[in-house]
Amino acid sequence: MTLSRLWIFLAAGMASLLVLAACGGSDSTPTPGPTPLPTESGSSAQSTSDIETLARYFVQVAEARELTDANFENFGSIFERAWPLRDQLIAALIEAGVGTTFDGTLEALENISAPEELRSDHTLLVEATRELQTTDRQAADAVRNSDLVSFALINTALGQTQSTLLRSLSAGYCSLLENMNPTCKPLDPLPGGEYGSKLDNLVRDFDPRSESLLSFMSFPFSLEPEEMNQLASMQLPELVKLISETRLQVMSLDPPSDLSADHQRLVEFLENVEKLMSQAASSLPNIDVNFLRTAPMQLQEAYCSTKGSFSSDDFKTLVAPLFGPGNAPCGAPPSGLP
């Protein structure tokens, strides 16, 4: 039995506990316990009580992280608007809880006693949440100082910290924590042998770095033209360099014959994105405002077209950290592209 199947069995056991908890145990009919986790040989690797302990732990972690979700929803509604008056934006961000977003979650996580086999991952989760709290307080300082350039950079660093966390957690823990998020390490060996491992590493490295460098396009609210130019001048040349280096590294790989067509489609996608960003960089230090209006749509079109063109399920697995699961509809790119 593969590692992914082991975690799927564990997840199934956890699901039964979650359903029981949601029902409040009001039904007098005895409810069967979760199926013990099997091993390769078919024997029981985990007792029912072990699975219940793990399940309760993940329920506690989910409840702790939900304390941050409401704040994220508030910030999301703020980021979707344009703010003609700077003071209104600053007031909205402060009211939404900037600087305190992760306080409740961190306190709750610190009070959770993780099972022994999960303690190293739990420690990583707590440490990353503490880092997010520190970064969020820096964002609050920037907001109070009306420094939205710094706020944009700091806010994007929050996302990069979370991406780095997911890539550092063990595969099974991350998959249960994030519901099989493709940013997590793969549960099973990757397809494509050495080529697959190298491509997966390139994609996982490119995604959070490109996300950070694209922050100059991520804030449609009231950034003044000089602030937008400042952000673009700081990040756009680095973004072009990153795309170019990634494209060359991808081109240097030798794909198996059954993945070569999709490999070339990925190269062409990176070429098109590099060309678009290079054209924008050529206008610095005065970024073309029309570019800021049209580039996200062009990138979205290229992204969705490329995602839909991949024919191999194995290749879709390798590029999932950037393009999302192969069977998922093409909405907004996961992170690295606007």
PDB file of N, CA and C in Angstrom, residues 228-308:
ATOM      1  N   MET A 228       3.250  53.004  -7.356  1.00  0.00           N
ATOM      2  CA  MET A 228       3.210  51.860  -8.244  1.00  0.00           C
ATOM      3  C   MET A 228       4.518  51.730  -9.016  1.00  0.00           C
ATOM      4  N   ASN A 229       5.057  52.876  -9.464  1.00  0.00           N
ATOM      5  CA  ASN A 229       6.339  52.844 -10.164  1.00  0.00           C
ATOM      6  C   ASN A 229       7.462  52.380  -9.256  1.00  0.00           C
ATOM      7  N   GLN A 230       7.401  52.789  -7.996  1.00  0.00           N
ATOM      8  CA  GLN A 230       8.429  52.367  -7.053  1.00  0.00           C
ATOM      9  C   GLN A 230       8.399  50.851  -6.865  1.00  0.00           C
ATOM     10  N   LEU A 231       7.197  50.315  -6.664  1.00  0.00           N
ATOM     11  CA  LEU A 231       7.066  48.870  -6.524  1.00  0.00           C
ATOM     12  C   LEU A 231       7.526  48.142  -7.781  1.00  0.00           C
ATOM     13  N   ALA A 232       7.079  48.622  -8.930  1.00  0.00           N
ATOM     14  CA  ALA A 232       7.432  47.958 -10.188  1.00  0.00           C
ATOM     15  C   ALA A 232       8.935  48.001 -10.436  1.00  0.00           C
ATOM     16  N   SER A 233       9.565  49.123 -10.141  1.00  0.00           N
ATOM     17  CA  SER A 233      11.007  49.249 -10.365  1.00  0.00           C
ATOM     18  C   SER A 233      11.799  48.328  -9.448  1.00  0.00           C
ATOM     19  N   MET A 234      11.254  48.053  -8.267  1.00  0.00           N
ATOM     20  CA  MET A 234      11.919  47.161  -7.327  1.00  0.00           C
ATOM     21  C   MET A 234      11.760  45.692  -7.721  1.00  0.00           C
ATOM     22  N   GLN A 235      10.607  45.355  -8.290  1.00  0.00           N
ATOM     23  CA  GLN A 235      10.279  43.936  -8.440  1.00  0.00           C
ATOM     24  C   GLN A 235      10.228  43.424  -9.869  1.00  0.00           C
ATOM     25  N   LEU A 236       9.848  44.263 -10.810  1.00  0.00           N
ATOM     26  CA  LEU A 236       9.660  43.767 -12.171  1.00  0.00           C
ATOM     27  C   LEU A 236      10.951  43.236 -12.795  1.00  0.00           C
ATOM     28  N   PRO A 237      12.086  43.929 -12.678  1.00  0.00           N
ATOM     29  CA  PRO A 237      13.320  43.358 -13.252  1.00  0.00           C
ATOM     30  C   PRO A 237      13.690  42.016 -12.628  1.00  0.00           C
ATOM     31  N   GLU A 238      13.482  41.883 -11.320  1.00  0.00           N
ATOM     32  CA  GLU A 238      13.772  40.613 -10.659  1.00  0.00           C
ATOM     33  C   GLU A 238      12.823  39.521 -11.134  1.00  0.00           C
ATOM     34  N   LEU A 239      11.571  39.894 -11.409  1.00  0.00           N
ATOM     35  CA  LEU A 239      10.605  38.928 -11.902  1.00  0.00           C
ATOM     36  C   LEU A 239      11.000  38.427 -13.291  1.00  0.00           C
ATOM     37  N   VAL A 240      11.393  39.342 -14.161  1.00  0.00           N
ATOM     38  CA  VAL A 240      11.835  38.947 -15.504  1.00  0.00           C
ATOM     39  C   VAL A 240      13.027  38.001 -15.413  1.00  0.00           C
ATOM     40  N   LYS A 241      13.959  38.308 -14.514  1.00  0.00           N
ATOM     41  CA  LYS A 241      15.145  37.458 -14.328  1.00  0.00           C
ATOM     42  C   LYS A 241      14.740  36.066 -13.847  1.00  0.00           C
ATOM     43  N   LEU A 242      13.814  36.010 -12.888  1.00  0.00           N
ATOM     44  CA  LEU A 242      13.364  34.722 -12.363  1.00  0.00           C
ATOM     45  C   LEU A 242      12.703  33.892 -13.454  1.00  0.00           C
ATOM     46  N   ILE A 243      11.823  34.504 -14.245  1.00  0.00           N
ATOM     47  CA  ILE A 243      11.131  33.768 -15.307  1.00  0.00           C
ATOM     48  C   ILE A 243      12.134  33.255 -16.329  1.00  0.00           C
ATOM     49  N   SER A 244      13.092  34.100 -16.695  1.00  0.00           N
ATOM     50  CA  SER A 244      14.098  33.698 -17.669  1.00  0.00           C
ATOM     51  C   SER A 244      14.940  32.535 -17.164  1.00  0.00           C
ATOM     52  N   GLU A 245      15.386  32.627 -15.908  1.00  0.00           N
ATOM     53  CA  GLU A 245      16.208  31.556 -15.341  1.00  0.00           C
ATOM     54  C   GLU A 245      15.419  30.252 -15.247  1.00  0.00           C
ATOM     55  N   THR A 246      14.148  30.351 -14.846  1.00  0.00           N
ATOM     56  CA  THR A 246      13.317  29.153 -14.739  1.00  0.00           C
ATOM     57  C   THR A 246      13.083  28.539 -16.107  1.00  0.00           C
ATOM     58  N   ARG A 247      12.819  29.385 -17.102  1.00  0.00           N
ATOM     59  CA  ARG A 247      12.606  28.874 -18.468  1.00  0.00           C
ATOM     60  C   ARG A 247      13.842  28.116 -18.962  1.00  0.00           C
ATOM     61  N   LEU A 248      15.023  28.692 -18.755  1.00  0.00           N
ATOM     62  CA  LEU A 248      16.258  28.038 -19.208  1.00  0.00           C
ATOM     63  C   LEU A 248      16.491  26.718 -18.475  1.00  0.00           C
ATOM     64  N   GLN A 249      16.161  26.700 -17.181  1.00  0.00           N
ATOM     65  CA  GLN A 249      16.328  25.461 -16.422  1.00  0.00           C
ATOM     66  C   GLN A 249      15.359  24.384 -16.898  1.00  0.00           C
ATOM     67  N   VAL A 250      14.116  24.790 -17.193  1.00  0.00           N
ATOM     68  CA  VAL A 250      13.143  23.834 -17.712  1.00  0.00           C
ATOM     69  C   VAL A 250      13.593  23.319 -19.074  1.00  0.00           C
ATOM     70  N   MET A 251      14.094  24.205 -19.905  1.00  0.00           N
ATOM     71  CA  MET A 251      14.548  23.809 -21.238  1.00  0.00           C
ATOM     72  C   MET A 251      15.725  22.839 -21.176  1.00  0.00           C
ATOM     73  N   SER A 252      16.517  22.924 -20.102  1.00  0.00           N
ATOM     74  CA  SER A 252      17.687  22.046 -19.993  1.00  0.00           C
ATOM     75  C   SER A 252      17.323  20.621 -19.594  1.00  0.00           C
ATOM     76  N   LEU A 253      16.088  20.410 -19.156  1.00  0.00           N
ATOM     77  CA  LEU A 253      15.667  19.072 -18.747  1.00  0.00           C
ATOM     78  C   LEU A 253      15.374  18.199 -19.967  1.00  0.00           C
ATOM     79  N   ASP A 254      15.532  16.904 -19.789  1.00  0.00           N
ATOM     80  CA  ASP A 254      15.294  15.941 -20.864  1.00  0.00           C
ATOM     81  C   ASP A 254      14.057  15.120 -20.529  1.00  0.00           C
ATOM     82  N   PRO A 255      12.898  15.516 -21.040  1.00  0.00           N
ATOM     83  CA  PRO A 255      11.666  14.815 -20.657  1.00  0.00           C
ATOM     84  C   PRO A 255      11.555  13.449 -21.333  1.00  0.00           C
ATOM     85  N   PRO A 256      10.877  12.509 -20.683  1.00  0.00           N
ATOM     86  CA  PRO A 256      10.528  11.255 -21.367  1.00  0.00           C
ATOM     87  C   PRO A 256       9.661  11.565 -22.581  1.00  0.00           C
ATOM     88  N   SER A 257       9.679  10.681 -23.545  1.00  0.00           N
ATOM     89  CA  SER A 257       8.971  10.938 -24.802  1.00  0.00           C
ATOM     90  C   SER A 257       7.486  11.209 -24.589  1.00  0.00           C
ATOM     91  N   ASP A 258       6.879  10.532 -23.612  1.00  0.00           N
ATOM     92  CA  ASP A 258       5.439  10.713 -23.407  1.00  0.00           C
ATOM     93  C   ASP A 258       5.102  12.026 -22.718  1.00  0.00           C
ATOM     94  N   LEU A 259       6.115  12.757 -22.218  1.00  0.00           N
ATOM     95  CA  LEU A 259       5.885  14.045 -21.567  1.00  0.00           C
ATOM     96  C   LEU A 259       6.459  15.210 -22.368  1.00  0.00           C
ATOM     97  N   SER A 260       7.086  14.917 -23.490  1.00  0.00           N
ATOM     98  CA  SER A 260       7.817  15.960 -24.233  1.00  0.00           C
ATOM     99  C   SER A 260       6.891  17.036 -24.795  1.00  0.00           C
ATOM    100  N   ALA A 261       5.693  16.658 -25.259  1.00  0.00           N
ATOM    101  CA  ALA A 261       4.781  17.654 -25.831  1.00  0.00           C
ATOM    102  C   ALA A 261       4.313  18.634 -24.756  1.00  0.00           C
ATOM    103  N   ASP A 262       3.948  18.122 -23.581  1.00  0.00           N
ATOM    104  CA  ASP A 262       3.527  19.000 -22.495  1.00  0.00           C
ATOM    105  C   ASP A 262       4.699  19.817 -21.975  1.00  0.00           C
ATOM    106  N   HIS A 263       5.872  19.236 -21.965  1.00  0.00           N
ATOM    107  CA  HIS A 263       7.076  19.971 -21.562  1.00  0.00           C
ATOM    108  C   HIS A 263       7.262  21.199 -22.455  1.00  0.00           C
ATOM    109  N   GLN A 264       7.097  21.018 -23.751  1.00  0.00           N
ATOM    110  CA  GLN A 264       7.258  22.141 -24.683  1.00  0.00           C
ATOM    111  C   GLN A 264       6.170  23.189 -24.468  1.00  0.00           C
ATOM    112  N   ARG A 265       4.969  22.758 -24.119  1.00  0.00           N
ATOM    113  CA  ARG A 265       3.898  23.717 -23.846  1.00  0.00           C
ATOM    114  C   ARG A 265       4.236  24.573 -22.618  1.00  0.00           C
ATOM    115  N   LEU A 266       4.861  23.974 -21.623  1.00  0.00           N
ATOM    116  CA  LEU A 266       5.280  24.733 -20.443  1.00  0.00           C
ATOM    117  C   LEU A 266       6.366  25.739 -20.811  1.00  0.00           C
ATOM    118  N   VAL A 267       7.322  25.327 -21.624  1.00  0.00           N
ATOM    119  CA  VAL A 267       8.383  26.235 -22.074  1.00  0.00           C
ATOM    120  C   VAL A 267       7.777  27.420 -22.814  1.00  0.00           C
ATOM    121  N   GLU A 268       6.824  27.158 -23.701  1.00  0.00           N
ATOM    122  CA  GLU A 268       6.190  28.238 -24.465  1.00  0.00           C
ATOM    123  C   GLU A 268       5.426  29.182 -23.548  1.00  0.00           C
ATOM    124  N   PHE A 269       4.792  28.631 -22.520  1.00  0.00           N
ATOM    125  CA  PHE A 269       4.086  29.473 -21.555  1.00  0.00           C
ATOM    126  C   PHE A 269       5.062  30.415 -20.859  1.00  0.00           C
ATOM    127  N   LEU A 270       6.190  29.894 -20.400  1.00  0.00           N
ATOM    128  CA  LEU A 270       7.184  30.730 -19.729  1.00  0.00           C
ATOM    129  C   LEU A 270       7.757  31.767 -20.695  1.00  0.00           C
ATOM    130  N   GLU A 271       7.938  31.389 -21.938  1.00  0.00           N
ATOM    131  CA  GLU A 271       8.424  32.345 -22.948  1.00  0.00           C
ATOM    132  C   GLU A 271       7.441  33.495 -23.113  1.00  0.00           C
ATOM    133  N   ASN A 272       6.151  33.183 -23.198  1.00  0.00           N
ATOM    134  CA  ASN A 272       5.136  34.224 -23.380  1.00  0.00           C
ATOM    135  C   ASN A 272       5.056  35.155 -22.177  1.00  0.00           C
ATOM    136  N   VAL A 273       5.121  34.573 -20.957  1.00  0.00           N
ATOM    137  CA  VAL A 273       5.071  35.402 -19.757  1.00  0.00           C
ATOM    138  C   VAL A 273       6.321  36.271 -19.659  1.00  0.00           C
ATOM    139  N   GLU A 274       7.464  35.703 -19.983  1.00  0.00           N
ATOM    140  CA  GLU A 274       8.711  36.477 -19.956  1.00  0.00           C
ATOM    141  C   GLU A 274       8.660  37.643 -20.947  1.00  0.00           C
ATOM    142  N   LYS A 275       8.119  37.387 -22.124  1.00  0.00           N
ATOM    143  CA  LYS A 275       8.007  38.445 -23.136  1.00  0.00           C
ATOM    144  C   LYS A 275       7.108  39.576 -22.647  1.00  0.00           C
ATOM    145  N   LEU A 276       5.983  39.221 -22.057  1.00  0.00           N
ATOM    146  CA  LEU A 276       5.038  40.226 -21.558  1.00  0.00           C
ATOM    147  C   LEU A 276       5.670  41.080 -20.470  1.00  0.00           C
ATOM    148  N   MET A 277       6.341  40.440 -19.517  1.00  0.00           N
ATOM    149  CA  MET A 277       6.954  41.168 -18.419  1.00  0.00           C
ATOM    150  C   MET A 277       8.159  41.982 -18.876  1.00  0.00           C
ATOM    151  N   SER A 278       8.891  41.489 -19.847  1.00  0.00           N
ATOM    152  CA  SER A 278      10.036  42.236 -20.387  1.00  0.00           C
ATOM    153  C   SER A 278       9.582  43.518 -21.077  1.00  0.00           C
ATOM    154  N   GLN A 279       8.462  43.420 -21.780  1.00  0.00           N
ATOM    155  CA  GLN A 279       7.919  44.614 -22.423  1.00  0.00           C
ATOM    156  C   GLN A 279       7.545  45.660 -21.384  1.00  0.00           C
ATOM    157  N   ALA A 280       6.971  45.216 -20.283  1.00  0.00           N
ATOM    158  CA  ALA A 280       6.608  46.150 -19.218  1.00  0.00           C
ATOM    159  C   ALA A 280       7.850  46.748 -18.579  1.00  0.00           C
ATOM    160  N   ALA A 281       8.871  45.927 -18.356  1.00  0.00           N
ATOM    161  CA  ALA A 281      10.097  46.410 -17.726  1.00  0.00           C
ATOM    162  C   ALA A 281      10.800  47.448 -18.584  1.00  0.00           C
ATOM    163  N   SER A 282      10.627  47.371 -19.884  1.00  0.00           N
ATOM    164  CA  SER A 282      11.288  48.321 -20.774  1.00  0.00           C
ATOM    165  C   SER A 282      10.741  49.732 -20.620  1.00  0.00           C
ATOM    166  N   SER A 283       9.564  49.870 -20.002  1.00  0.00           N
ATOM    167  CA  SER A 283       8.967  51.197 -19.828  1.00  0.00           C
ATOM    168  C   SER A 283       9.386  51.864 -18.522  1.00  0.00           C
ATOM    169  N   LEU A 284      10.069  51.115 -17.645  1.00  0.00           N
ATOM    170  CA  LEU A 284      10.497  51.684 -16.366  1.00  0.00           C
ATOM    171  C   LEU A 284      11.488  52.808 -16.588  1.00  0.00           C
ATOM    172  N   PRO A 285      11.506  53.858 -15.740  1.00  0.00           N
ATOM    173  CA  PRO A 285      10.863  53.926 -14.424  1.00  0.00           C
ATOM    174  C   PRO A 285       9.415  54.407 -14.429  1.00  0.00           C
ATOM    175  N   ASN A 286       8.798  54.535 -15.604  1.00  0.00           N
ATOM    176  CA  ASN A 286       7.397  54.949 -15.657  1.00  0.00           C
ATOM    177  C   ASN A 286       6.564  53.795 -16.218  1.00  0.00           C
ATOM    178  N   ILE A 287       6.038  52.969 -15.305  1.00  0.00           N
ATOM    179  CA  ILE A 287       5.292  51.797 -15.730  1.00  0.00           C
ATOM    180  C   ILE A 287       4.063  52.208 -16.525  1.00  0.00           C
ATOM    181  N   ASP A 288       3.806  51.491 -17.594  1.00  0.00           N
ATOM    182  CA  ASP A 288       2.658  51.763 -18.450  1.00  0.00           C
ATOM    183  C   ASP A 288       1.371  51.404 -17.694  1.00  0.00           C
ATOM    184  N   VAL A 289       0.538  52.411 -17.434  1.00  0.00           N
ATOM    185  CA  VAL A 289      -0.699  52.172 -16.693  1.00  0.00           C
ATOM    186  C   VAL A 289      -1.588  51.194 -17.445  1.00  0.00           C
ATOM    187  N   ASN A 290      -1.588  51.255 -18.771  1.00  0.00           N
ATOM    188  CA  ASN A 290      -2.405  50.338 -19.559  1.00  0.00           C
ATOM    189  C   ASN A 290      -1.959  48.895 -19.332  1.00  0.00           C
ATOM    190  N   PHE A 291      -0.666  48.708 -19.130  1.00  0.00           N
ATOM    191  CA  PHE A 291      -0.150  47.367 -18.839  1.00  0.00           C
ATOM    192  C   PHE A 291      -0.776  46.818 -17.555  1.00  0.00           C
ATOM    193  N   LEU A 292      -0.884  47.667 -16.543  1.00  0.00           N
ATOM    194  CA  LEU A 292      -1.445  47.228 -15.272  1.00  0.00           C
ATOM    195  C   LEU A 292      -2.913  46.834 -15.409  1.00  0.00           C
ATOM    196  N   ARG A 293      -3.585  47.417 -16.394  1.00  0.00           N
ATOM    197  CA  ARG A 293      -4.989  47.072 -16.607  1.00  0.00           C
ATOM    198  C   ARG A 293      -5.138  45.777 -17.402  1.00  0.00           C
ATOM    199  N   THR A 294      -4.269  45.576 -18.383  1.00  0.00           N
ATOM    200  CA  THR A 294      -4.450  44.467 -19.323  1.00  0.00           C
ATOM    201  C   THR A 294      -3.617  43.231 -19.002  1.00  0.00           C
ATOM    202  N   ALA A 295      -2.475  43.396 -18.330  1.00  0.00           N
ATOM    203  CA  ALA A 295      -1.576  42.261 -18.093  1.00  0.00           C
ATOM    204  C   ALA A 295      -2.241  41.125 -17.311  1.00  0.00           C
ATOM    205  N   PRO A 296      -2.995  41.421 -16.225  1.00  0.00           N
ATOM    206  CA  PRO A 296      -3.624  40.307 -15.517  1.00  0.00           C
ATOM    207  C   PRO A 296      -4.530  39.470 -16.409  1.00  0.00           C
ATOM    208  N   MET A 297      -5.276  40.122 -17.318  1.00  0.00           N
ATOM    209  CA  MET A 297      -6.149  39.372 -18.213  1.00  0.00           C
ATOM    210  C   MET A 297      -5.347  38.548 -19.204  1.00  0.00           C
ATOM    211  N   GLN A 298      -4.241  39.120 -19.705  1.00  0.00           N
ATOM    212  CA  GLN A 298      -3.395  38.383 -20.641  1.00  0.00           C
ATOM    213  C   GLN A 298      -2.747  37.177 -19.966  1.00  0.00           C
ATOM    214  N   LEU A 299      -2.282  37.386 -18.745  1.00  0.00           N
ATOM    215  CA  LEU A 299      -1.674  36.285 -18.006  1.00  0.00           C
ATOM    216  C   LEU A 299      -2.698  35.196 -17.697  1.00  0.00           C
ATOM    217  N   GLN A 300      -3.886  35.624 -17.316  1.00  0.00           N
ATOM    218  CA  GLN A 300      -4.946  34.654 -17.017  1.00  0.00           C
ATOM    219  C   GLN A 300      -5.281  33.830 -18.249  1.00  0.00           C
ATOM    220  N   GLU A 301      -5.368  34.489 -19.396  1.00  0.00           N
ATOM    221  CA  GLU A 301      -5.688  33.776 -20.636  1.00  0.00           C
ATOM    222  C   GLU A 301      -4.589  32.774 -20.983  1.00  0.00           C
ATOM    223  N   ALA A 302      -3.322  33.203 -20.871  1.00  0.00           N
ATOM    224  CA  ALA A 302      -2.208  32.308 -21.167  1.00  0.00           C
ATOM    225  C   ALA A 302      -2.157  31.148 -20.180  1.00  0.00           C
ATOM    226  N   TYR A 303      -2.420  31.460 -18.930  1.00  0.00           N
ATOM    227  CA  TYR A 303      -2.395  30.442 -17.875  1.00  0.00           C
ATOM    228  C   TYR A 303      -3.459  29.370 -18.129  1.00  0.00           C
ATOM    229  N   CYS A 304      -4.694  29.802 -18.356  1.00  0.00           N
ATOM    230  CA  CYS A 304      -5.789  28.850 -18.556  1.00  0.00           C
ATOM    231  C   CYS A 304      -5.618  28.067 -19.857  1.00  0.00           C
ATOM    232  N   SER A 305      -5.145  28.741 -20.896  1.00  0.00           N
ATOM    233  CA  SER A 305      -4.932  28.056 -22.164  1.00  0.00           C
ATOM    234  C   SER A 305      -3.877  26.967 -22.023  1.00  0.00           C
ATOM    235  N   THR A 306      -2.807  27.289 -21.318  1.00  0.00           N
ATOM    236  CA  THR A 306      -1.734  26.314 -21.124  1.00  0.00           C
ATOM    237  C   THR A 306      -2.202  25.160 -20.251  1.00  0.00           C
ATOM    238  N   LYS A 307      -2.873  25.472 -19.155  1.00  0.00           N
ATOM    239  CA  LYS A 307      -3.384  24.426 -18.271  1.00  0.00           C
ATOM    240  C   LYS A 307      -4.297  23.473 -19.038  1.00  0.00           C
ATOM    241  N   GLY A 308      -5.159  24.022 -19.882  1.00  0.00           N
ATOM    242  CA  GLY A 308      -6.081  23.189 -20.646  1.00  0.00           C
ATOM    243  C   GLY A 308      -5.420  22.395 -21.749  1.00  0.00           C
TER     244      GLY A 308
END
